[in-house]
Amino acid sequence: RVQLVECGIASAQAGESARLSCAASRYMNCMAWFKDSEGVAVHCNRGSVTEYADSVEGRFTISRDIARDTLSLEINNVRPEDSGTYYCASGDPRPHARLDRIDYSEWGQGIQFTVSS
């Protein structure tokens, strides 16, 4: 069973940057970040594919360090609407639905992130 553990900054002021990290016991093809139930960013090793939700394009950056088994999410110019519980997940989703939670079988416990204005 894959174990995923999230960590990172718990709060930020609007306009600041924040970074969340996820440590994985092993990787599956795709690793993704979800905010509550919405997929926001995914990286797939096969084909080196990266995708973002339209709502975060340009402000969120997902990166994956395979050697260290870590997945990171950099959030620039944070906004109050970025607040929520962030989960990292691992799976092998269908190519046309990489941000759909249904195809992810392994999940971290989640980390609460709050942005104040």
PDB file of C-alpha atoms in Angstrom:
ATOM      1  CA  ARG A   1       0.000   0.000   0.000  1.00  0.00           C
ATOM      2  CA  VAL A   2       1.265   3.485  -0.882  1.00  0.00           C
ATOM      3  CA  GLN A   3       1.533   5.851   2.053  1.00  0.00           C
ATOM      4  CA  LEU A   4       1.253   9.587   1.452  1.00  0.00           C
ATOM      5  CA  VAL A   5       1.967  12.246   4.059  1.00  0.00           C
ATOM      6  CA  GLU A   6       1.358  15.936   3.442  1.00  0.00           C
ATOM      7  CA  CYS A   7       3.141  18.771   5.208  1.00  0.00           C
ATOM      8  CA  GLY A   8       3.734  22.452   4.693  1.00  0.00           C
ATOM      9  CA  ILE A   9       2.745  25.926   5.692  1.00  0.00           C
ATOM     10  CA  ALA A  10      -0.678  26.010   7.367  1.00  0.00           C
ATOM     11  CA  SER A  11      -1.583  29.644   6.738  1.00  0.00           C
ATOM     12  CA  ALA A  12      -0.583  32.671   4.701  1.00  0.00           C
ATOM     13  CA  GLN A  13      -1.622  36.228   4.041  1.00  0.00           C
ATOM     14  CA  ALA A  14      -3.162  37.104   0.675  1.00  0.00           C
ATOM     15  CA  GLY A  15      -0.437  37.891  -1.836  1.00  0.00           C
ATOM     16  CA  GLU A  16       2.215  35.712  -0.211  1.00  0.00           C
ATOM     17  CA  SER A  17       3.599  32.430  -1.537  1.00  0.00           C
ATOM     18  CA  ALA A  18       3.152  29.029   0.054  1.00  0.00           C
ATOM     19  CA  ARG A  19       4.507  25.544  -0.459  1.00  0.00           C
ATOM     20  CA  LEU A  20       2.955  22.202   0.359  1.00  0.00           C
ATOM     21  CA  SER A  21       4.829  18.918   0.195  1.00  0.00           C
ATOM     22  CA  CYS A  22       3.865  15.273   0.105  1.00  0.00           C
ATOM     23  CA  ALA A  23       6.118  12.349   0.956  1.00  0.00           C
ATOM     24  CA  ALA A  24       5.240   9.071  -0.738  1.00  0.00           C
ATOM     25  CA  SER A  25       6.352   5.576   0.178  1.00  0.00           C
ATOM     26  CA  ARG A  26       6.384   4.854  -3.530  1.00  0.00           C
ATOM     27  CA  TYR A  27       5.075   6.447  -6.661  1.00  0.00           C
ATOM     28  CA  MET A  28       2.378   5.385  -9.024  1.00  0.00           C
ATOM     29  CA  ASN A  29       2.207   6.862 -12.525  1.00  0.00           C
ATOM     30  CA  CYS A  30       0.403  10.055 -11.521  1.00  0.00           C
ATOM     31  CA  MET A  31       0.585  12.164  -8.398  1.00  0.00           C
ATOM     32  CA  ALA A  32      -1.934  14.938  -7.890  1.00  0.00           C
ATOM     33  CA  TRP A  33      -3.052  17.655  -5.509  1.00  0.00           C
ATOM     34  CA  PHE A  34      -6.691  18.125  -4.646  1.00  0.00           C
ATOM     35  CA  LYS A  35      -8.224  21.075  -2.816  1.00  0.00           C
ATOM     36  CA  ASP A  36     -11.147  19.617  -0.948  1.00  0.00           C
ATOM     37  CA  SER A  37     -12.732  17.555  -3.751  1.00  0.00           C
ATOM     38  CA  GLU A  38     -11.345  19.541  -6.695  1.00  0.00           C
ATOM     39  CA  GLY A  39      -8.283  18.395  -8.588  1.00  0.00           C
ATOM     40  CA  VAL A  40      -5.936  21.366  -8.965  1.00  0.00           C
ATOM     41  CA  ALA A  41      -2.673  19.934 -10.305  1.00  0.00           C
ATOM     42  CA  VAL A  42      -1.288  16.620 -11.481  1.00  0.00           C
ATOM     43  CA  HIS A  43       2.022  15.263 -12.694  1.00  0.00           C
ATOM     44  CA  CYS A  44       2.257  11.944 -14.506  1.00  0.00           C
ATOM     45  CA  ASN A  45       5.583  10.199 -14.900  1.00  0.00           C
ATOM     46  CA  ARG A  46       4.512   8.426 -18.095  1.00  0.00           C
ATOM     47  CA  GLY A  47       4.943  11.045 -20.796  1.00  0.00           C
ATOM     48  CA  SER A  48       6.005  13.638 -18.213  1.00  0.00           C
ATOM     49  CA  VAL A  49       2.560  15.241 -18.301  1.00  0.00           C
ATOM     50  CA  THR A  50       1.542  18.161 -16.083  1.00  0.00           C
ATOM     51  CA  GLU A  51      -1.981  19.567 -15.894  1.00  0.00           C
ATOM     52  CA  TYR A  52      -3.669  22.293 -13.874  1.00  0.00           C
ATOM     53  CA  ALA A  53      -7.234  23.268 -13.187  1.00  0.00           C
ATOM     54  CA  ASP A  54      -8.217  26.425 -15.062  1.00  0.00           C
ATOM     55  CA  SER A  55      -8.880  28.163 -11.751  1.00  0.00           C
ATOM     56  CA  VAL A  56      -5.219  27.878 -10.666  1.00  0.00           C
ATOM     57  CA  GLU A  57      -3.347  28.006 -13.986  1.00  0.00           C
ATOM     58  CA  GLY A  58      -0.426  30.402 -13.739  1.00  0.00           C
ATOM     59  CA  ARG A  59      -0.311  30.562  -9.917  1.00  0.00           C
ATOM     60  CA  PHE A  60       0.139  26.914  -8.914  1.00  0.00           C
ATOM     61  CA  THR A  61       3.211  24.879  -9.780  1.00  0.00           C
ATOM     62  CA  ILE A  62       3.442  21.147  -9.170  1.00  0.00           C
ATOM     63  CA  SER A  63       6.820  19.474  -9.020  1.00  0.00           C
ATOM     64  CA  ARG A  64       7.942  15.973  -8.343  1.00  0.00           C
ATOM     65  CA  ASP A  65      11.299  14.802  -6.994  1.00  0.00           C
ATOM     66  CA  ILE A  66      11.394  11.129  -7.844  1.00  0.00           C
ATOM     67  CA  ALA A  67      14.777  10.580  -6.178  1.00  0.00           C
ATOM     68  CA  ARG A  68      13.375  11.862  -2.860  1.00  0.00           C
ATOM     69  CA  ASP A  69       9.855  10.498  -3.376  1.00  0.00           C
ATOM     70  CA  THR A  70       8.306  13.912  -2.770  1.00  0.00           C
ATOM     71  CA  LEU A  71       5.616  15.932  -4.512  1.00  0.00           C
ATOM     72  CA  SER A  72       5.359  19.680  -3.997  1.00  0.00           C
ATOM     73  CA  LEU A  73       2.805  22.369  -4.744  1.00  0.00           C
ATOM     74  CA  GLU A  74       3.960  25.966  -4.938  1.00  0.00           C
ATOM     75  CA  ILE A  75       1.197  28.563  -4.675  1.00  0.00           C
ATOM     76  CA  ASN A  76       2.040  32.116  -5.677  1.00  0.00           C
ATOM     77  CA  ASN A  77      -0.011  35.211  -4.871  1.00  0.00           C
ATOM     78  CA  VAL A  78      -2.302  33.229  -2.575  1.00  0.00           C
ATOM     79  CA  ARG A  79      -5.948  34.262  -2.393  1.00  0.00           C
ATOM     80  CA  PRO A  80      -8.605  33.637   0.263  1.00  0.00           C
ATOM     81  CA  GLU A  81     -10.340  31.235  -2.140  1.00  0.00           C
ATOM     82  CA  ASP A  82      -7.212  29.045  -2.036  1.00  0.00           C
ATOM     83  CA  SER A  83      -8.164  28.111   1.539  1.00  0.00           C
ATOM     84  CA  GLY A  84      -9.179  24.508   2.040  1.00  0.00           C
ATOM     85  CA  THR A  85      -7.905  21.050   2.809  1.00  0.00           C
ATOM     86  CA  TYR A  86      -5.217  19.926   0.389  1.00  0.00           C
ATOM     87  CA  TYR A  87      -4.706  16.256  -0.304  1.00  0.00           C
ATOM     88  CA  CYS A  88      -2.054  14.529  -2.324  1.00  0.00           C
ATOM     89  CA  ALA A  89      -3.155  11.440  -4.181  1.00  0.00           C
ATOM     90  CA  SER A  90      -1.587   8.741  -6.273  1.00  0.00           C
ATOM     91  CA  GLY A  91      -3.066   6.707  -9.080  1.00  0.00           C
ATOM     92  CA  ASP A  92      -3.200   5.940 -12.777  1.00  0.00           C
ATOM     93  CA  PRO A  93      -6.056   8.092 -14.102  1.00  0.00           C
ATOM     94  CA  ARG A  94      -7.518   8.041 -17.571  1.00  0.00           C
ATOM     95  CA  PRO A  95      -5.673  10.532 -19.830  1.00  0.00           C
ATOM     96  CA  HIS A  96      -8.802  12.648 -20.403  1.00  0.00           C
ATOM     97  CA  ALA A  97      -9.619  12.847 -16.694  1.00  0.00           C
ATOM     98  CA  ARG A  98      -6.346  13.295 -14.822  1.00  0.00           C
ATOM     99  CA  LEU A  99      -7.908  15.775 -12.366  1.00  0.00           C
ATOM    100  CA  ASP A 100     -10.871  13.538 -11.609  1.00  0.00           C
ATOM    101  CA  ARG A 101     -10.596  12.049  -8.123  1.00  0.00           C
ATOM    102  CA  ILE A 102     -12.331   8.822  -9.097  1.00  0.00           C
ATOM    103  CA  ASP A 103      -9.186   7.284 -10.585  1.00  0.00           C
ATOM    104  CA  TYR A 104      -6.946   7.919  -7.572  1.00  0.00           C
ATOM    105  CA  SER A 105      -6.665   5.018  -5.177  1.00  0.00           C
ATOM    106  CA  GLU A 106      -4.197   6.292  -2.590  1.00  0.00           C
ATOM    107  CA  TRP A 107      -4.701   9.443  -0.524  1.00  0.00           C
ATOM    108  CA  GLY A 108      -2.877  11.377   2.144  1.00  0.00           C
ATOM    109  CA  GLN A 109      -4.610  12.522   5.315  1.00  0.00           C
ATOM    110  CA  GLY A 110      -4.881  16.118   4.107  1.00  0.00           C
ATOM    111  CA  ILE A 111      -3.474  19.405   5.338  1.00  0.00           C
ATOM    112  CA  GLN A 112      -5.579  22.441   6.183  1.00  0.00           C
ATOM    113  CA  PHE A 113      -4.403  25.642   4.501  1.00  0.00           C
ATOM    114  CA  THR A 114      -5.911  29.014   5.359  1.00  0.00           C
ATOM    115  CA  VAL A 115      -5.428  32.335   3.597  1.00  0.00           C
ATOM    116  CA  SER A 116      -6.326  35.535   5.383  1.00  0.00           C
ATOM    117  CA  SER A 117      -7.018  38.767   3.553  1.00  0.00           C
TER     118      SER A 117
END
